[in-house]
């Protein structure tokens, strides 16, 4: 029965239903300070990682784009500027607090994009609708990653690309320094800024149990994508995976 199935919540093993609730609680807690924390944790580098993703997407005027787990809308905003009035960008997230924050942020910048609160494993879109689907720093929080990747592939048109921007496996000589930063520094920053160090401890743990670059490449291929490749950034701290639907 589904209630007996377990999954990872950071380093903990929990029931699948409990993970969904606890991930929701994490992002409810940090939504209002999410952008600030991203800047502090990455030294602003997350903006360059996202810009690289946009540049590699092939999105142009008139394209249809789906931003899955889009949070506060960084990618959606950049894509909206690229696709113009003849294109379409959907911002989606399973978490209402994050989605509302992203929607308001986009509106304040003059972009009235369509938004949808939905589970990446059950996208409310027709087959073959989008030219590009992206998920940035959201896949590792999903319970059934394989199912979510298949669903994202389903809504891609033939020739369209799926792009996964995610924390990954760092170059081994740097691992001790990265671990110290992840488990000693980041939770303290999170405690000061959001008064919730535990949420940022979970986020650091979730990176360690996420599939490495080669494993995730195989998962994209298993979802039905071809010409899958990945690009390491900052010695593998972050990787961008890209695959195409034939």
PDB file of N, CA and C in Angstrom, residues 27-28 30-36 38 46 50 66-77 79 89-107 113-118 120 134-139 141-142 165:
ATOM      1  N   UNK A  27       9.274  25.042   2.636  1.00  0.00           N
ATOM      2  CA  UNK A  27       9.165  26.173   1.721  1.00  0.00           C
ATOM      3  C   UNK A  27       8.135  27.200   2.192  1.00  0.00           C
ATOM      4  N   UNK A  28       7.149  26.777   2.974  1.00  0.00           N
ATOM      5  CA  UNK A  28       6.280  27.753   3.621  1.00  0.00           C
ATOM      6  C   UNK A  28       7.106  28.653   4.534  1.00  0.00           C
ATOM      7  N   UNK A  30      10.407  29.390   4.379  1.00  0.00           N
ATOM      8  CA  UNK A  30      11.485  30.221   3.811  1.00  0.00           C
ATOM      9  C   UNK A  30      11.045  31.085   2.633  1.00  0.00           C
ATOM     10  N   UNK A  31       9.794  30.986   2.209  1.00  0.00           N
ATOM     11  CA  UNK A  31       9.356  31.641   0.965  1.00  0.00           C
ATOM     12  C   UNK A  31       9.671  33.129   0.933  1.00  0.00           C
ATOM     13  N   UNK A  32       9.378  33.838   2.016  1.00  0.00           N
ATOM     14  CA  UNK A  32       9.522  35.301   1.994  1.00  0.00           C
ATOM     15  C   UNK A  32      10.977  35.748   1.929  1.00  0.00           C
ATOM     16  N   UNK A  33      11.910  34.890   2.341  1.00  0.00           N
ATOM     17  CA  UNK A  33      13.336  35.241   2.331  1.00  0.00           C
ATOM     18  C   UNK A  33      14.130  34.370   1.354  1.00  0.00           C
ATOM     19  N   UNK A  34      13.413  33.675   0.469  1.00  0.00           N
ATOM     20  CA  UNK A  34      14.053  32.695  -0.415  1.00  0.00           C
ATOM     21  C   UNK A  34      15.094  33.345  -1.322  1.00  0.00           C
ATOM     22  N   UNK A  35      14.733  34.453  -1.956  1.00  0.00           N
ATOM     23  CA  UNK A  35      15.660  35.119  -2.880  1.00  0.00           C
ATOM     24  C   UNK A  35      16.886  35.657  -2.149  1.00  0.00           C
ATOM     25  N   UNK A  36      16.673  36.260  -0.991  1.00  0.00           N
ATOM     26  CA  UNK A  36      17.789  36.776  -0.205  1.00  0.00           C
ATOM     27  C   UNK A  36      18.739  35.658   0.194  1.00  0.00           C
ATOM     28  N   UNK A  38      19.172  32.781  -1.315  1.00  0.00           N
ATOM     29  CA  UNK A  38      19.888  32.306  -2.501  1.00  0.00           C
ATOM     30  C   UNK A  38      21.109  33.173  -2.787  1.00  0.00           C
ATOM     31  N   UNK A  46      23.974  32.058  -8.168  1.00  0.00           N
ATOM     32  CA  UNK A  46      22.776  31.403  -8.715  1.00  0.00           C
ATOM     33  C   UNK A  46      22.221  32.173  -9.912  1.00  0.00           C
ATOM     34  N   UNK A  50      21.559  30.439 -13.588  1.00  0.00           N
ATOM     35  CA  UNK A  50      20.271  30.541 -14.275  1.00  0.00           C
ATOM     36  C   UNK A  50      20.428  31.207 -15.640  1.00  0.00           C
ATOM     37  N   UNK A  66       7.577  25.961 -20.007  1.00  0.00           N
ATOM     38  CA  UNK A  66       7.013  25.570 -18.713  1.00  0.00           C
ATOM     39  C   UNK A  66       8.120  25.591 -17.676  1.00  0.00           C
ATOM     40  N   UNK A  67       7.934  26.378 -16.624  1.00  0.00           N
ATOM     41  CA  UNK A  67       8.886  26.486 -15.520  1.00  0.00           C
ATOM     42  C   UNK A  67       8.323  25.699 -14.345  1.00  0.00           C
ATOM     43  N   UNK A  68       8.827  24.474 -14.146  1.00  0.00           N
ATOM     44  CA  UNK A  68       8.327  23.576 -13.099  1.00  0.00           C
ATOM     45  C   UNK A  68       9.056  23.876 -11.792  1.00  0.00           C
ATOM     46  N   UNK A  69       8.299  23.867 -10.683  1.00  0.00           N
ATOM     47  CA  UNK A  69       8.874  24.207  -9.375  1.00  0.00           C
ATOM     48  C   UNK A  69       9.597  25.546  -9.479  1.00  0.00           C
ATOM     49  N   UNK A  70       8.938  26.496 -10.140  1.00  0.00           N
ATOM     50  CA  UNK A  70       9.566  27.766 -10.491  1.00  0.00           C
ATOM     51  C   UNK A  70       9.746  28.730  -9.349  1.00  0.00           C
ATOM     52  N   UNK A  71       9.184  28.421  -8.191  1.00  0.00           N
ATOM     53  CA  UNK A  71       9.425  29.236  -7.007  1.00  0.00           C
ATOM     54  C   UNK A  71       9.122  30.701  -7.209  1.00  0.00           C
ATOM     55  N   UNK A  72      10.120  31.536  -6.979  1.00  0.00           N
ATOM     56  CA  UNK A  72       9.905  32.986  -7.018  1.00  0.00           C
ATOM     57  C   UNK A  72      10.055  33.575  -8.415  1.00  0.00           C
ATOM     58  N   UNK A  73      10.208  32.722  -9.427  1.00  0.00           N
ATOM     59  CA  UNK A  73      10.032  33.178 -10.796  1.00  0.00           C
ATOM     60  C   UNK A  73      11.237  33.713 -11.531  1.00  0.00           C
ATOM     61  N   UNK A  74      12.455  33.428 -11.064  1.00  0.00           N
ATOM     62  CA  UNK A  74      13.646  33.938 -11.751  1.00  0.00           C
ATOM     63  C   UNK A  74      13.690  33.494 -13.212  1.00  0.00           C
ATOM     64  N   UNK A  75      13.550  32.195 -13.441  1.00  0.00           N
ATOM     65  CA  UNK A  75      13.602  31.685 -14.811  1.00  0.00           C
ATOM     66  C   UNK A  75      12.404  32.153 -15.619  1.00  0.00           C
ATOM     67  N   UNK A  76      11.232  32.141 -15.010  1.00  0.00           N
ATOM     68  CA  UNK A  76      10.024  32.576 -15.731  1.00  0.00           C
ATOM     69  C   UNK A  76      10.169  34.000 -16.251  1.00  0.00           C
ATOM     70  N   UNK A  77      10.720  34.871 -15.423  1.00  0.00           N
ATOM     71  CA  UNK A  77      10.906  36.262 -15.827  1.00  0.00           C
ATOM     72  C   UNK A  77      11.868  36.364 -17.002  1.00  0.00           C
ATOM     73  N   UNK A  79      12.666  34.027 -19.171  1.00  0.00           N
ATOM     74  CA  UNK A  79      12.059  33.429 -20.357  1.00  0.00           C
ATOM     75  C   UNK A  79      10.996  34.347 -20.959  1.00  0.00           C
ATOM     76  N   UNK A  89       4.814  31.637 -21.233  1.00  0.00           N
ATOM     77  CA  UNK A  89       5.584  31.060 -20.138  1.00  0.00           C
ATOM     78  C   UNK A  89       4.633  30.772 -18.985  1.00  0.00           C
ATOM     79  N   UNK A  90       4.618  29.528 -18.542  1.00  0.00           N
ATOM     80  CA  UNK A  90       3.823  29.124 -17.384  1.00  0.00           C
ATOM     81  C   UNK A  90       4.746  28.963 -16.177  1.00  0.00           C
ATOM     82  N   UNK A  91       4.384  29.589 -15.070  1.00  0.00           N
ATOM     83  CA  UNK A  91       5.074  29.404 -13.800  1.00  0.00           C
ATOM     84  C   UNK A  91       4.270  28.435 -12.950  1.00  0.00           C
ATOM     85  N   UNK A  92       4.886  27.336 -12.530  1.00  0.00           N
ATOM     86  CA  UNK A  92       4.190  26.363 -11.696  1.00  0.00           C
ATOM     87  C   UNK A  92       5.013  26.034 -10.463  1.00  0.00           C
ATOM     88  N   UNK A  93       4.328  25.658  -9.409  1.00  0.00           N
ATOM     89  CA  UNK A  93       4.986  25.193  -8.198  1.00  0.00           C
ATOM     90  C   UNK A  93       3.945  24.445  -7.382  1.00  0.00           C
ATOM     91  N   UNK A  94       4.372  23.450  -6.627  1.00  0.00           N
ATOM     92  CA  UNK A  94       3.439  22.709  -5.782  1.00  0.00           C
ATOM     93  C   UNK A  94       3.131  23.473  -4.497  1.00  0.00           C
ATOM     94  N   UNK A  95       4.022  24.419  -4.151  1.00  0.00           N
ATOM     95  CA  UNK A  95       3.891  25.144  -2.897  1.00  0.00           C
ATOM     96  C   UNK A  95       3.207  26.486  -3.116  1.00  0.00           C
ATOM     97  N   UNK A  96       2.094  26.700  -2.438  1.00  0.00           N
ATOM     98  CA  UNK A  96       1.309  27.916  -2.650  1.00  0.00           C
ATOM     99  C   UNK A  96       2.046  29.175  -2.215  1.00  0.00           C
ATOM    100  N   UNK A  97       2.780  29.103  -1.105  1.00  0.00           N
ATOM    101  CA  UNK A  97       3.491  30.288  -0.616  1.00  0.00           C
ATOM    102  C   UNK A  97       4.563  30.727  -1.616  1.00  0.00           C
ATOM    103  N   UNK A  98       5.299  29.766  -2.162  1.00  0.00           N
ATOM    104  CA  UNK A  98       6.325  30.096  -3.151  1.00  0.00           C
ATOM    105  C   UNK A  98       5.694  30.635  -4.426  1.00  0.00           C
ATOM    106  N   UNK A  99       4.620  30.000  -4.870  1.00  0.00           N
ATOM    107  CA  UNK A  99       3.962  30.409  -6.112  1.00  0.00           C
ATOM    108  C   UNK A  99       3.385  31.814  -5.984  1.00  0.00           C
ATOM    109  N   UNK A 100       2.761  32.097  -4.863  1.00  0.00           N
ATOM    110  CA  UNK A 100       2.184  33.429  -4.650  1.00  0.00           C
ATOM    111  C   UNK A 100       3.275  34.492  -4.630  1.00  0.00           C
ATOM    112  N   UNK A 101       4.394  34.164  -4.007  1.00  0.00           N
ATOM    113  CA  UNK A 101       5.515  35.105  -3.962  1.00  0.00           C
ATOM    114  C   UNK A 101       6.050  35.359  -5.371  1.00  0.00           C
ATOM    115  N   UNK A 102       6.189  34.288  -6.155  1.00  0.00           N
ATOM    116  CA  UNK A 102       6.667  34.441  -7.525  1.00  0.00           C
ATOM    117  C   UNK A 102       5.707  35.214  -8.401  1.00  0.00           C
ATOM    118  N   UNK A 103       4.419  34.912  -8.276  1.00  0.00           N
ATOM    119  CA  UNK A 103       3.398  35.624  -9.060  1.00  0.00           C
ATOM    120  C   UNK A 103       3.408  37.109  -8.753  1.00  0.00           C
ATOM    121  N   UNK A 104       3.464  37.465  -7.469  1.00  0.00           N
ATOM    122  CA  UNK A 104       3.465  38.879  -7.081  1.00  0.00           C
ATOM    123  C   UNK A 104       4.729  39.575  -7.578  1.00  0.00           C
ATOM    124  N   UNK A 105       5.841  38.873  -7.510  1.00  0.00           N
ATOM    125  CA  UNK A 105       7.100  39.457  -7.971  1.00  0.00           C
ATOM    126  C   UNK A 105       7.058  39.737  -9.471  1.00  0.00           C
ATOM    127  N   UNK A 106       6.540  38.797 -10.230  1.00  0.00           N
ATOM    128  CA  UNK A 106       6.430  38.986 -11.677  1.00  0.00           C
ATOM    129  C   UNK A 106       5.463  40.120 -12.013  1.00  0.00           C
ATOM    130  N   UNK A 107       4.355  40.167 -11.301  1.00  0.00           N
ATOM    131  CA  UNK A 107       3.365  41.223 -11.537  1.00  0.00           C
ATOM    132  C   UNK A 107       3.963  42.598 -11.257  1.00  0.00           C
ATOM    133  N   UNK A 113       2.039  36.628 -16.027  1.00  0.00           N
ATOM    134  CA  UNK A 113       2.192  35.288 -16.583  1.00  0.00           C
ATOM    135  C   UNK A 113       1.149  34.343 -16.007  1.00  0.00           C
ATOM    136  N   UNK A 114       0.745  33.336 -16.785  1.00  0.00           N
ATOM    137  CA  UNK A 114      -0.156  32.317 -16.228  1.00  0.00           C
ATOM    138  C   UNK A 114       0.588  31.488 -15.189  1.00  0.00           C
ATOM    139  N   UNK A 115      -0.085  31.176 -14.101  1.00  0.00           N
ATOM    140  CA  UNK A 115       0.517  30.379 -13.027  1.00  0.00           C
ATOM    141  C   UNK A 115      -0.408  29.211 -12.709  1.00  0.00           C
ATOM    142  N   UNK A 116       0.179  28.135 -12.187  1.00  0.00           N
ATOM    143  CA  UNK A 116      -0.611  26.967 -11.806  1.00  0.00           C
ATOM    144  C   UNK A 116       0.061  26.284 -10.625  1.00  0.00           C
ATOM    145  N   UNK A 117      -0.717  26.071  -9.564  1.00  0.00           N
ATOM    146  CA  UNK A 117      -0.211  25.276  -8.452  1.00  0.00           C
ATOM    147  C   UNK A 117      -0.459  23.817  -8.798  1.00  0.00           C
ATOM    148  N   UNK A 118       0.614  23.049  -8.973  1.00  0.00           N
ATOM    149  CA  UNK A 118       0.448  21.657  -9.400  1.00  0.00           C
ATOM    150  C   UNK A 118       1.656  20.828  -9.019  1.00  0.00           C
ATOM    151  N   UNK A 120       4.501  18.236  -9.993  1.00  0.00           N
ATOM    152  CA  UNK A 120       5.272  17.942 -11.205  1.00  0.00           C
ATOM    153  C   UNK A 120       5.004  16.532 -11.729  1.00  0.00           C
ATOM    154  N   UNK A 134      11.662  23.512 -17.928  1.00  0.00           N
ATOM    155  CA  UNK A 134      12.801  23.672 -17.028  1.00  0.00           C
ATOM    156  C   UNK A 134      12.381  23.371 -15.597  1.00  0.00           C
ATOM    157  N   UNK A 135      13.332  22.866 -14.828  1.00  0.00           N
ATOM    158  CA  UNK A 135      13.153  22.731 -13.380  1.00  0.00           C
ATOM    159  C   UNK A 135      14.494  23.080 -12.747  1.00  0.00           C
ATOM    160  N   UNK A 136      14.491  24.118 -11.919  1.00  0.00           N
ATOM    161  CA  UNK A 136      15.724  24.612 -11.309  1.00  0.00           C
ATOM    162  C   UNK A 136      15.659  24.446  -9.791  1.00  0.00           C
ATOM    163  N   UNK A 137      16.543  23.627  -9.268  1.00  0.00           N
ATOM    164  CA  UNK A 137      16.677  23.397  -7.833  1.00  0.00           C
ATOM    165  C   UNK A 137      15.366  22.903  -7.212  1.00  0.00           C
ATOM    166  N   UNK A 138      14.606  22.139  -7.990  1.00  0.00           N
ATOM    167  CA  UNK A 138      13.356  21.595  -7.479  1.00  0.00           C
ATOM    168  C   UNK A 138      13.267  20.085  -7.566  1.00  0.00           C
ATOM    169  N   UNK A 139      14.010  19.477  -8.474  1.00  0.00           N
ATOM    170  CA  UNK A 139      13.875  18.034  -8.691  1.00  0.00           C
ATOM    171  C   UNK A 139      14.233  17.239  -7.440  1.00  0.00           C
ATOM    172  N   UNK A 141      13.669  17.743  -4.474  1.00  0.00           N
ATOM    173  CA  UNK A 141      12.626  17.742  -3.451  1.00  0.00           C
ATOM    174  C   UNK A 141      11.431  16.876  -3.841  1.00  0.00           C
ATOM    175  N   UNK A 142      11.446  16.329  -5.049  1.00  0.00           N
ATOM    176  CA  UNK A 142      10.308  15.543  -5.528  1.00  0.00           C
ATOM    177  C   UNK A 142      10.419  14.100  -5.061  1.00  0.00           C
ATOM    178  N   UNK A 165      18.365  22.078 -13.793  1.00  0.00           N
ATOM    179  CA  UNK A 165      19.445  22.773 -13.094  1.00  0.00           C
ATOM    180  C   UNK A 165      19.362  22.369 -11.632  1.00  0.00           C
TER     181      UNK A 165
END
